[in-house]
Coordinates of C-alpha atoms in Angstrom, one line a residue:
X1 CA 68.9 88.1 102.3
X2 CA 65.5 89.5 101.0
X3 CA 65.6 92.9 99.6
X4 CA 64.2 95.7 101.8
X5 CA 60.9 97.3 100.9
X6 CA 61.3 99.9 98.3
X7 CA 60.5 103.5 99.2
X8 CA 59.3 106.1 96.8
X9 CA 62.1 108.0 95.1
X10 CA 62.3 111.8 95.1
X11 CA 60.5 113.7 92.3
X12 CA 60.7 117.4 91.3
X13 CA 59.1 119.4 88.6
X14 CA 61.6 118.8 85.9
X15 CA 60.7 116.4 83.0
X16 CA 61.5 112.8 83.9
X17 CA 64.2 111.0 82.0
X18 CA 65.0 107.4 81.4
X19 CA 68.6 106.6 81.7
X20 CA 70.3 103.5 80.3
X21 CA 73.5 102.3 81.8
X22 CA 75.5 101.1 78.9
X23 CA 78.2 99.7 81.1
X24 CA 75.8 97.6 83.1
X25 CA 73.2 96.9 80.5
X26 CA 70.5 97.6 83.1
X27 CA 67.6 100.0 82.6
X28 CA 67.4 102.6 85.2
X29 CA 64.6 105.2 85.5
X30 CA 66.1 108.5 86.6
X31 CA 64.1 110.9 88.9
X32 CA 63.5 114.2 87.2
X33 CA 65.9 116.0 89.6
X34 CA 68.8 114.0 88.1
X35 CA 68.1 114.3 84.4
X36 CA 71.6 115.7 84.0
X37 CA 73.6 115.7 80.7
X38 CA 76.2 113.0 80.2
X39 CA 79.3 114.1 82.1
X40 CA 82.2 114.8 79.6
X41 CA 85.6 116.4 79.8
X42 CA 84.5 118.4 76.8
X43 CA 81.4 119.7 78.5
X44 CA 81.0 123.3 79.5
X45 CA 83.7 124.4 82.0
X46 CA 81.3 126.8 83.7
X47 CA 79.1 125.7 86.6
X48 CA 75.3 126.4 86.4
X49 CA 74.3 129.9 87.5
X50 CA 71.8 128.4 90.0
X51 CA 72.7 125.2 92.0
X52 CA 71.3 123.6 95.1
X53 CA 71.3 125.6 98.3
X54 CA 71.3 122.6 100.7
X55 CA 73.6 123.6 103.5
X56 CA 73.3 127.3 102.8
X57 CA 72.5 129.9 100.2
X58 CA 76.0 130.7 99.4
X59 CA 76.8 127.1 98.4
X60 CA 74.4 127.5 95.5
X61 CA 76.5 130.3 94.0
X62 CA 79.1 129.6 91.3
X63 CA 82.7 130.4 92.1
X64 CA 84.7 130.5 95.4
X65 CA 82.9 131.1 98.6
X66 CA 85.0 132.1 101.6
X67 CA 85.1 134.9 104.2
X68 CA 88.6 136.2 104.5
X69 CA 88.7 138.4 107.6
X70 CA 91.7 139.7 109.5
X71 CA 94.0 136.8 110.5
X72 CA 92.5 134.3 108.0
X73 CA 95.1 133.0 105.6
X74 CA 94.4 133.4 101.9
X75 CA 93.5 130.4 99.8
X76 CA 96.1 128.7 97.7
X77 CA 96.2 130.5 94.4
X78 CA 97.0 127.7 92.0
X79 CA 93.9 125.5 92.5
X80 CA 92.5 124.2 89.3
X81 CA 89.7 121.8 90.4
X82 CA 86.2 122.4 88.9
X83 CA 84.8 121.9 92.4
X84 CA 86.1 121.6 96.0
X85 CA 85.1 121.9 99.6
X86 CA 86.8 122.3 103.0
X87 CA 84.7 121.3 106.0
X88 CA 85.0 120.6 109.7
X89 CA 84.0 116.9 110.0
X90 CA 82.5 117.2 113.5
X91 CA 80.8 120.6 113.6
X92 CA 79.7 120.4 110.0
X93 CA 81.0 124.0 109.3
X94 CA 82.1 124.6 105.7
X95 CA 85.1 126.8 105.9
X96 CA 85.3 127.4 102.1
X97 CA 83.9 126.0 98.9
X98 CA 84.2 126.3 95.2
X99 CA 81.1 125.3 93.1
X100 CA 80.1 123.1 96.0
X101 CA 76.9 121.8 94.4
X102 CA 78.1 121.4 90.8
X103 CA 76.9 118.0 89.6
X104 CA 79.8 116.2 88.1
X105 CA 80.8 112.6 87.4
X106 CA 82.0 111.1 90.7
X107 CA 84.1 108.1 89.5
X108 CA 85.0 105.7 92.3
X109 CA 84.4 108.2 95.1
X110 CA 80.9 107.0 94.6
X111 CA 82.0 103.8 96.3
X112 CA 81.8 105.6 99.6
X113 CA 78.0 105.7 99.1
X114 CA 78.1 102.0 98.1
X115 CA 79.9 101.1 101.3
X116 CA 77.8 103.3 103.5
X117 CA 74.7 101.7 102.2
X118 CA 75.8 98.0 102.3
X119 CA 78.5 97.7 105.0
X120 CA 76.0 96.9 107.9
X121 CA 74.3 94.0 106.0
X122 CA 76.7 91.1 106.7
X123 CA 79.2 90.0 109.2
X124 CA 82.7 90.3 107.9
X125 CA 83.2 86.5 108.2
X126 CA 80.3 85.8 105.8
X127 CA 81.5 83.6 102.9
X128 CA 80.4 83.7 99.3
X129 CA 81.4 81.6 96.3
X130 CA 81.6 83.7 93.2
X131 CA 79.3 82.7 90.3
X132 CA 80.1 83.8 86.7
X133 CA 76.9 86.0 86.8
X134 CA 78.3 87.9 89.8
X135 CA 81.0 89.4 87.5
X136 CA 78.7 90.1 84.5
X137 CA 78.4 93.7 83.3
X138 CA 81.7 95.1 84.6
X139 CA 82.8 98.0 82.5
X140 CA 85.7 97.8 80.1
X141 CA 89.0 99.1 81.7
X142 CA 87.5 98.9 85.2
X143 CA 89.8 98.8 88.2
X144 CA 89.9 95.2 89.5
X145 CA 91.2 93.5 92.7
X146 CA 91.4 90.1 90.9
X147 CA 88.4 88.1 92.0
X148 CA 88.1 84.7 90.3
X149 CA 84.9 82.7 89.4
X150 CA 84.2 79.7 91.6
X151 CA 86.4 80.9 94.4
X152 CA 85.1 81.7 97.8
X153 CA 85.7 85.0 99.6
X154 CA 84.7 86.5 102.9
X155 CA 82.9 89.8 103.0
X156 CA 86.0 91.1 104.8
X157 CA 88.0 90.2 101.7
X158 CA 85.5 91.9 99.4
X159 CA 85.5 95.1 101.3
X160 CA 89.3 95.2 101.3
X161 CA 89.0 94.9 97.5
X162 CA 86.5 97.8 97.3
X163 CA 88.4 100.2 99.5
X164 CA 92.1 99.4 98.8
X165 CA 92.0 98.6 95.0
X166 CA 88.7 100.2 94.2
X167 CA 87.8 96.9 92.7
X168 CA 84.7 97.0 90.5
X169 CA 84.7 93.2 90.6
X170 CA 84.3 93.3 94.4
X171 CA 81.5 95.8 94.1
X172 CA 79.6 93.5 91.6
X173 CA 80.0 90.5 93.9
X174 CA 78.7 92.4 96.9
X175 CA 75.9 93.7 94.8
X176 CA 75.0 90.2 93.7
X177 CA 74.9 89.2 97.3
X178 CA 72.5 92.2 97.9
X179 CA 70.0 91.0 95.3
X180 CA 71.7 92.3 92.2
X181 CA 73.0 95.6 90.7
X182 CA 69.6 97.1 90.0
X183 CA 68.4 96.6 93.7
X184 CA 71.8 97.9 95.0
X185 CA 71.5 101.1 92.8
X186 CA 68.0 101.7 94.1
X187 CA 69.1 101.4 97.7
X188 CA 72.0 103.7 97.1
X189 CA 69.7 106.4 95.6
X190 CA 67.4 106.0 98.6
X191 CA 70.2 106.3 101.0
X192 CA 71.6 109.4 99.3
X193 CA 68.1 110.9 99.7
X194 CA 68.1 110.1 103.4
X195 CA 71.5 111.8 103.8
X196 CA 70.2 114.8 101.9
X197 CA 72.8 114.3 99.2
X198 CA 70.3 115.5 96.6
X199 CA 72.9 116.3 93.9
X200 CA 73.7 112.5 93.6
X201 CA 72.1 110.0 91.3
X202 CA 73.5 106.5 91.0
X203 CA 73.4 104.5 87.8
X204 CA 76.5 102.2 88.4
X205 CA 77.2 101.2 91.9
X206 CA 81.0 101.1 91.3
X207 CA 81.2 104.7 90.0
X208 CA 82.0 103.6 86.4
X209 CA 81.1 106.2 83.9
X210 CA 77.4 106.0 83.0
X211 CA 75.0 108.6 81.4
X212 CA 73.3 110.8 84.1
X213 CA 75.5 109.5 87.0
X214 CA 76.4 112.5 89.0
X215 CA 77.3 113.8 92.5
X216 CA 79.0 116.9 93.9
X217 CA 81.8 118.0 96.2
X218 CA 79.1 118.8 98.8
X219 CA 77.4 115.4 98.5
X220 CA 80.6 113.4 98.5
X221 CA 81.7 115.2 101.7
X222 CA 78.3 114.5 103.2
X223 CA 78.6 110.8 102.3
X224 CA 82.1 110.5 103.6
X225 CA 81.0 112.0 106.9
X226 CA 78.2 109.5 107.2
X227 CA 80.5 106.6 106.3
X228 CA 83.0 107.7 108.9
X229 CA 80.4 107.1 111.6
X230 CA 80.8 103.4 110.9
X231 CA 83.9 101.8 112.5
X232 CA 84.3 99.2 109.7
X233 CA 84.3 102.1 107.2
X234 CA 87.0 103.9 109.2
X235 CA 89.2 100.8 109.3
X236 CA 88.9 99.9 105.6
X237 CA 89.4 103.4 104.3
X238 CA 92.6 103.8 106.4
X239 CA 94.1 100.4 105.6
X240 CA 97.4 100.8 103.7
X241 CA 97.9 97.2 102.6
X242 CA 96.5 93.7 103.1
X243 CA 96.7 90.1 101.9
X244 CA 94.1 89.1 99.3
X245 CA 93.1 85.5 98.5
X246 CA 94.5 84.2 95.2
X247 CA 93.5 81.3 93.0
X248 CA 93.2 77.7 94.4
X249 CA 95.7 75.4 92.7
X250 CA 97.2 72.0 93.4
X251 CA 100.7 71.6 94.7
X252 CA 103.2 68.9 93.7
X253 CA 101.5 66.5 96.1
X254 CA 98.1 67.1 94.5
X255 CA 96.8 68.9 97.5
X256 CA 94.7 72.0 97.0
X257 CA 96.4 75.2 98.2
X258 CA 95.5 78.8 98.0
X259 CA 98.1 81.5 98.1
X260 CA 97.6 85.3 98.8
X261 CA 98.9 88.4 97.2
X262 CA 99.4 91.8 98.6
X263 CA 97.1 94.7 97.7
X264 CA 97.8 98.4 98.5
X265 CA 95.6 101.4 98.9
X266 CA 95.5 103.6 95.9
X267 CA 95.0 106.7 98.0
X268 CA 98.3 108.5 97.5
X269 CA 97.9 110.9 100.5
X270 CA 97.8 107.7 102.6
X271 CA 100.6 105.7 100.9
X272 CA 102.7 108.5 99.3
X273 CA 104.2 108.4 95.8
X274 CA 107.4 109.5 94.1
X275 CA 106.2 113.0 93.8
X276 CA 104.0 113.4 96.9
X277 CA 104.5 112.6 100.6
X278 CA 102.1 110.9 103.0
X279 CA 99.9 113.6 104.5
X280 CA 100.3 114.0 108.2
X281 CA 97.2 113.0 110.0
X282 CA 95.5 111.5 106.9
X283 CA 93.0 108.6 107.6
X284 CA 91.2 108.0 104.3
X285 CA 88.7 108.3 102.5
X286 CA 88.4 107.4 98.8
X287 CA 89.8 108.3 95.4
X288 CA 88.6 107.9 91.9
X289 CA 89.5 108.5 88.2
X290 CA 87.6 107.9 85.0
X291 CA 87.6 109.4 81.5
X292 CA 84.5 111.5 82.2
X293 CA 85.1 112.4 85.8
X294 CA 88.8 113.0 85.7
X295 CA 90.4 112.6 89.1
X296 CA 88.2 112.9 92.2
X297 CA 89.1 112.6 95.9
X298 CA 87.6 112.9 99.4
X299 CA 90.0 112.9 102.3
X300 CA 89.8 113.1 106.0
X301 CA 92.6 114.2 108.3
X302 CA 93.2 115.2 111.9
X303 CA 95.6 117.8 113.4
X304 CA 95.7 119.2 116.9
X305 CA 92.3 117.7 117.8
X306 CA 90.5 119.0 114.7
X307 CA 89.2 116.8 112.0
X308 CA 88.7 118.2 108.5
X309 CA 87.1 116.7 105.3
X310 CA 88.3 117.9 101.9
X311 CA 86.8 117.0 98.5
X312 CA 88.4 117.9 95.2
X313 CA 86.8 117.1 91.8
X314 CA 88.5 117.2 88.4
X315 CA 91.5 119.4 88.6
X316 CA 92.2 120.9 85.1
X317 CA 96.0 120.7 85.6
X318 CA 97.3 117.6 84.0
X319 CA 100.2 117.0 86.5
X320 CA 100.6 113.6 88.1
X321 CA 98.8 113.3 91.4
X322 CA 97.3 116.8 91.0
X323 CA 94.1 115.9 92.8
X324 CA 96.1 114.9 95.9
X325 CA 98.4 118.0 95.6
X326 CA 95.4 120.3 95.6
X327 CA 93.7 118.4 98.4
X328 CA 96.9 118.7 100.6
X329 CA 97.0 122.4 99.9
X330 CA 93.3 122.8 101.0
X331 CA 94.0 120.7 104.1
X332 CA 97.0 122.9 105.0
X333 CA 94.8 126.0 104.5
X334 CA 91.9 124.5 106.5
X335 CA 94.0 123.7 109.5
X336 CA 95.4 127.3 109.6
X337 CA 92.0 128.9 109.0
X338 CA 89.8 126.7 111.3
X339 CA 88.6 128.8 114.2
X340 CA 89.4 132.0 112.4
X341 CA 87.2 131.9 109.3
X342 CA 83.4 132.4 109.3
X343 CA 81.7 129.4 107.8
X344 CA 79.9 129.8 104.5
X345 CA 77.6 126.9 105.0
X346 CA 77.1 123.6 106.8
X347 CA 77.0 119.9 106.2
X348 CA 73.4 118.9 107.0
X349 CA 72.5 115.9 109.1
X350 CA 70.5 113.0 107.7
X351 CA 66.8 113.5 107.4
X352 CA 66.1 111.0 110.1
X353 CA 68.3 113.0 112.5
X354 CA 66.6 116.3 111.7
X355 CA 63.2 114.9 112.8
X356 CA 64.5 114.1 116.3
X357 CA 65.5 117.4 117.9
X358 CA 65.4 115.8 121.4
X359 CA 68.3 113.5 120.7
X360 CA 71.1 113.7 123.4
X361 CA 74.8 114.2 122.9
X362 CA 75.8 110.8 124.3
X363 CA 72.9 108.7 123.0
X364 CA 73.7 105.2 121.8
X365 CA 73.1 104.9 118.1
X366 CA 71.2 101.9 116.6
X367 CA 73.0 99.0 114.9
X368 CA 72.8 100.7 111.5
X369 CA 74.0 104.0 113.0
X370 CA 77.2 102.4 114.3
X371 CA 77.6 100.8 111.0
X372 CA 79.5 97.7 112.1
X373 CA 79.5 95.0 109.4
X374 CA 77.3 92.6 111.3
X375 CA 78.7 93.8 114.6
X376 CA 82.1 92.3 114.0
X377 CA 84.8 94.9 113.5
X378 CA 88.5 95.2 114.1
X379 CA 87.9 97.7 116.9
X380 CA 85.8 97.0 120.0
X381 CA 83.7 98.8 122.4
X382 CA 86.6 99.4 124.8
X383 CA 88.3 101.6 122.3
X384 CA 90.9 99.1 121.3
X385 CA 92.9 100.2 118.2
X386 CA 91.8 98.7 115.0
X387 CA 95.4 98.3 113.9
X388 CA 96.1 96.0 116.8
X389 CA 93.2 93.7 116.2
X390 CA 93.9 90.2 114.9
X391 CA 94.1 90.1 111.1
X392 CA 91.2 88.2 109.5
X393 CA 90.7 86.4 106.2
X394 CA 94.1 87.0 104.9
X395 CA 94.2 90.7 105.8
X396 CA 97.6 92.0 107.0
X397 CA 97.3 93.5 110.4
X398 CA 100.1 95.9 109.6
X399 CA 97.9 97.7 107.2
X400 CA 95.8 100.1 109.2
X401 CA 97.3 103.5 109.3
X402 CA 100.5 102.3 110.9
X403 CA 103.0 103.7 108.3
X404 CA 102.1 107.3 108.7
X405 CA 104.4 108.8 111.3
X406 CA 103.6 106.0 113.7
X407 CA 99.9 106.7 113.3
X408 CA 97.4 104.5 115.0
X409 CA 93.6 104.6 114.2
X410 CA 91.8 104.5 117.5
X411 CA 88.0 104.2 117.9
X412 CA 86.0 105.7 120.6
X413 CA 83.2 103.6 122.1
X414 CA 79.6 104.5 121.6
X415 CA 79.7 106.9 118.6
X416 CA 76.8 109.3 118.5
X417 CA 75.5 112.3 116.7
X418 CA 73.8 115.6 117.6
X419 CA 70.9 116.7 115.5
X420 CA 71.3 120.4 116.2
X421 CA 73.8 120.7 113.3
X422 CA 76.7 119.2 115.2
X423 CA 77.4 115.6 114.3
X424 CA 80.7 114.6 116.0
X425 CA 82.7 111.7 114.7
X426 CA 84.1 109.0 116.9
X427 CA 87.7 109.6 118.0
X428 CA 88.9 109.2 114.5
X429 CA 92.6 109.7 114.2
X430 CA 94.2 110.5 117.6
X431 CA 97.8 110.0 116.6
X432 CA 100.7 108.9 118.8
X433 CA 104.4 107.9 118.2
X434 CA 105.4 104.3 117.9
X435 CA 106.6 102.9 121.3

């Protein structure tokens, strides 16, 4: 597939800087707006005094921003994250935030932007034979799904590897299919600009630590909201487990056979762990953890018809699963506070949506707006549940949000958005008990 025409990148009045991705060995020229210092756990623990005001003036202030009026529950007192945000996924209202625009290393939460940029490009049945060059430049210690050279995988397999195992090998193979890592990085930066995720600068498409690679709790929430407009994105980020193709071998009769192995989602609010339960109503989105970024997570959950997004970046507490524990506390607060608290800001719509004030609330989006991978998704236009769709390419149909209190991910036909600030999601997580 030929690479799309390149559009000019954003430029501001700060001195331009040239960034070198040591992990990828690829030269990348950073726009001036993103000439940020290398993220590091030892860097200053104080946010900048002046940050971006995209989404509202209060979001540019350091510290916690919330309006606690009568009847509004107080925020959890033991939050340690450097940055976090609680937002209504459909209205875009930001219920509370803490250093929302602080540019920090994003780790694998950046894969949300990777998926939102590339998912519509190929049908999920597209096959690709992996060349050695496809796996070149993967950073040491990267999370991997287990892709092997000279084996053939479907696009569906590769996206399962990205979302469930956070596989940097799957990201690199898809990037190779997209014209290479450098082209993919450029497209991701262009898409971030379109989404108005202006705190974000991509150096490595998989989120691997790289000098100058940054995002923010605000941007990651914005990116997740965009991704959740795409039904393939919703399916993959809510899948608990799936079968992944293994290596081709010969059996005793000399016949070539290829086994599969199970992969599980690393999102602990979706799967649970020994010290944390599955979160009621959770349906994704993406977690990350690297040396520089610490633990990062963006989650989406639904309760009583309300859908919230929460992003938490780099909790300072060293407890196991701390990022999920703080996210769960913020979800609990958000569901209690929603409808009672005055918003402190908003999630802005994409630039292209802002320019069309005449869009109607039920308008059919274009192919890229619906975000199906080549138009072939596990859900269909009649609103059939993804989880009941036939499994494809070794995927286990049991995987999609079935293990959470009988949860079932259901898609609403004809997803749309409103440009006047409200950007409703499709019927994301309407839950029902098992029959």
